[in-house]
Short mmCIF file of C-alpha atoms in Angstrom, two decimals:
data_model
loop_
_atom_site.label_atom_id
_atom_site.label_comp_id
_atom_site.label_asym_id
_atom_site.label_seq_id
_atom_site.Cartn_x
_atom_site.Cartn_y
_atom_site.Cartn_z
CA UNK A 139 -46.78 -34.58 -36.72
CA UNK A 140 -42.90 -35.05 -36.07
CA UNK A 141 -42.77 -38.25 -33.74
CA UNK A 142 -39.68 -37.94 -31.62
CA UNK A 143 -37.44 -40.73 -31.32
CA UNK A 144 -38.20 -43.90 -28.91
CA UNK A 145 -34.92 -42.81 -27.44
CA UNK A 146 -35.08 -39.10 -26.31
CA UNK A 147 -38.55 -39.61 -24.55
CA UNK A 148 -36.45 -42.24 -22.00
CA UNK A 149 -33.14 -39.62 -22.08
CA UNK A 150 -35.57 -36.53 -21.26
CA UNK A 151 -37.45 -39.12 -18.24
CA UNK A 152 -33.98 -39.88 -17.19
CA UNK A 153 -33.99 -35.80 -16.18
CA UNK A 154 -37.32 -35.95 -14.93
CA UNK A 155 -36.89 -37.05 -11.04
CA UNK A 156 -33.48 -34.40 -11.23
CA UNK A 157 -35.61 -31.72 -12.33
CA UNK A 158 -38.32 -32.18 -9.31
CA UNK A 159 -36.12 -31.99 -6.77
CA UNK A 160 -33.19 -28.92 -6.91
CA UNK A 161 -36.72 -27.33 -8.09
CA UNK A 162 -38.03 -28.16 -4.80
CA UNK A 163 -35.32 -27.13 -2.93
CA UNK A 164 -35.44 -24.01 -4.56
CA UNK A 165 -38.89 -22.79 -3.98
CA UNK A 166 -40.55 -20.77 -1.20
CA UNK A 167 -36.47 -19.01 -1.20
CA UNK A 168 -37.09 -15.63 -1.26
CA UNK A 169 -33.15 -13.75 -2.29
CA UNK A 170 -31.72 -12.06 1.05
CA UNK A 171 -32.51 -7.97 0.64
CA UNK A 172 -29.83 -6.48 0.35
CA UNK A 173 -30.17 -3.32 3.20
CA UNK A 174 -26.85 -1.47 2.09
CA UNK A 175 -23.85 -1.35 -0.43
CA UNK A 176 -21.49 -0.50 1.45
CA UNK A 177 -18.91 -2.96 3.46
CA UNK A 178 -18.82 -1.18 6.46
CA UNK A 179 -22.20 -1.03 7.53
CA UNK A 180 -22.36 -4.71 6.12
CA UNK A 181 -20.25 -4.90 9.57
CA UNK A 182 -22.87 -3.28 11.60
CA UNK A 183 -25.11 -6.02 10.48
CA UNK A 184 -23.02 -8.24 12.05
CA UNK A 185 -22.38 -6.75 15.09
CA UNK A 186 -25.88 -6.61 15.29
CA UNK A 187 -26.89 -9.84 14.24
CA UNK A 188 -24.20 -10.85 17.28
CA UNK A 189 -26.55 -9.51 19.46
CA UNK A 190 -29.51 -11.17 21.28
CA UNK A 191 -31.94 -8.30 21.03
CA UNK A 192 -30.20 -6.96 17.64
CA UNK A 193 -30.93 -10.51 15.46
CA UNK A 194 -34.77 -10.24 16.04
CA UNK A 195 -34.56 -6.63 14.46
CA UNK A 196 -32.05 -7.84 11.34
CA UNK A 197 -34.50 -10.20 10.74
CA UNK A 198 -37.30 -7.90 10.98
CA UNK A 199 -35.46 -6.06 8.49
CA UNK A 200 -34.74 -9.09 5.78
CA UNK A 201 -38.11 -8.85 5.51
CA UNK A 202 -39.35 -5.64 5.19
CA UNK A 203 -35.91 -3.78 3.51
CA UNK A 204 -35.03 -0.91 4.38
CA UNK A 205 -32.16 0.80 2.53
CA UNK A 206 -28.96 2.18 4.62
CA UNK A 207 -26.43 4.28 2.92
CA UNK A 208 -24.50 6.97 4.41
CA UNK A 209 -25.53 10.82 4.22
CA UNK A 210 -23.75 13.96 2.81
CA UNK A 211 -24.70 16.38 4.87
CA UNK A 212 -22.84 16.44 8.34
CA UNK A 213 -23.48 16.09 12.02
CA UNK A 214 -24.57 12.19 14.09
CA UNK A 215 -27.47 12.26 13.93
CA UNK A 216 -29.05 9.70 10.98
CA UNK A 217 -31.55 11.08 8.67
CA UNK A 218 -35.01 8.90 7.32
CA UNK A 219 -37.20 9.10 4.05
CA UNK A 220 -40.08 6.75 5.15
CA UNK A 221 -42.08 6.74 1.58
CA UNK A 222 -38.62 6.40 -0.31
CA UNK A 223 -37.32 3.09 1.94
CA UNK A 224 -33.77 5.32 3.23
CA UNK A 225 -31.65 5.67 6.41
CA UNK A 226 -28.80 7.57 5.59
CA UNK A 227 -26.25 7.25 8.45
CA UNK A 228 -23.77 9.74 9.53
CA UNK A 229 -20.88 9.13 7.83
CA UNK A 230 -18.62 9.91 11.23
CA UNK A 231 -19.62 6.60 12.28
CA UNK A 232 -17.68 4.99 9.18
CA UNK A 233 -14.05 3.89 10.85
CA UNK A 234 -15.88 1.81 14.12
CA UNK A 235 -17.67 -0.66 13.75
CA UNK A 236 -19.31 -1.21 16.60
CA UNK A 237 -20.42 2.60 17.37
CA UNK A 238 -22.24 1.84 13.62
CA UNK A 239 -23.35 -1.12 14.76
CA UNK A 240 -25.60 1.29 17.32
CA UNK A 241 -26.58 3.65 15.30
CA UNK A 242 -28.10 1.32 12.99
CA UNK A 243 -29.52 -0.42 15.59
CA UNK A 244 -30.62 3.15 17.15
CA UNK A 245 -32.01 3.79 13.21
CA UNK A 246 -33.50 0.56 12.54
CA UNK A 247 -35.69 0.46 15.82
CA UNK A 248 -37.72 3.56 14.32
CA UNK A 249 -37.81 2.60 11.32
CA UNK A 250 -39.57 -0.93 12.40
CA UNK A 251 -41.40 1.38 15.30
CA UNK A 252 -42.96 3.62 12.43
CA UNK A 253 -42.98 0.23 9.99
CA UNK A 254 -45.44 -1.31 12.54
CA UNK A 255 -47.67 1.87 13.91
CA UNK A 256 -48.53 2.78 10.51
CA UNK A 257 -47.99 6.79 11.09
CA UNK A 258 -46.13 8.66 8.66
CA UNK A 259 -44.13 10.41 10.85
CA UNK A 260 -41.50 10.31 13.41
CA UNK A 261 -43.03 10.52 16.70
CA UNK A 262 -40.77 11.64 19.95
CA UNK A 263 -41.69 8.45 21.90
CA UNK A 264 -40.28 6.45 19.21
CA UNK A 265 -36.64 8.13 18.92
CA UNK A 266 -36.93 7.40 22.14
CA UNK A 267 -37.42 4.21 22.62
CA UNK A 268 -34.60 3.95 19.52
CA UNK A 269 -32.35 5.39 21.78
CA UNK A 270 -32.85 3.72 24.55
CA UNK A 271 -32.75 0.31 22.36
CA UNK A 272 -29.30 1.90 21.53
CA UNK A 273 -27.90 1.51 24.95
CA UNK A 274 -29.16 -2.23 25.25
CA UNK A 275 -27.43 -3.38 22.07
CA UNK A 276 -24.44 -1.23 23.14
CA UNK A 277 -24.26 -3.33 26.15
CA UNK A 278 -24.84 -6.41 24.62
CA UNK A 279 -21.90 -5.78 21.94
CA UNK A 280 -19.42 -4.54 24.84
CA UNK A 281 -19.09 -1.38 24.23
CA UNK A 282 -16.09 0.06 26.00
CA UNK A 283 -14.77 3.93 26.26
CA UNK A 284 -11.77 2.61 24.29
CA UNK A 285 -14.79 2.51 21.25
CA UNK A 286 -15.46 6.34 21.51
#
């Protein structure tokens, strides 16, 4: 049996409170969910999170992450792949942070409704509620005619 010298025991014991303190700081911390890899969509999340109604939605997305990316198909509609937890946004909105934030708000609200309802498919009522939420976010972020 190998015996440790006395100075090694004292040296290791002196760092134990520091390790416990630092370990306690990191307990319970979850890594933040990465919702996208696109900088323009991240800016849209910043705009959305600054709105009072959008902040709760962004918090929900961080707790129940879904991936937001740009779609390859033309058009201004969102594409939902709920089983893969992916939402594709229209590429045409890439240049306007406010319009993209509204598209993200609508898609995220529909995702939230679908995730909490437990339905496998998106129903028309969820689409309608998403459109109303999109209009509310537009008012809260101060969308103007010049933004279109």
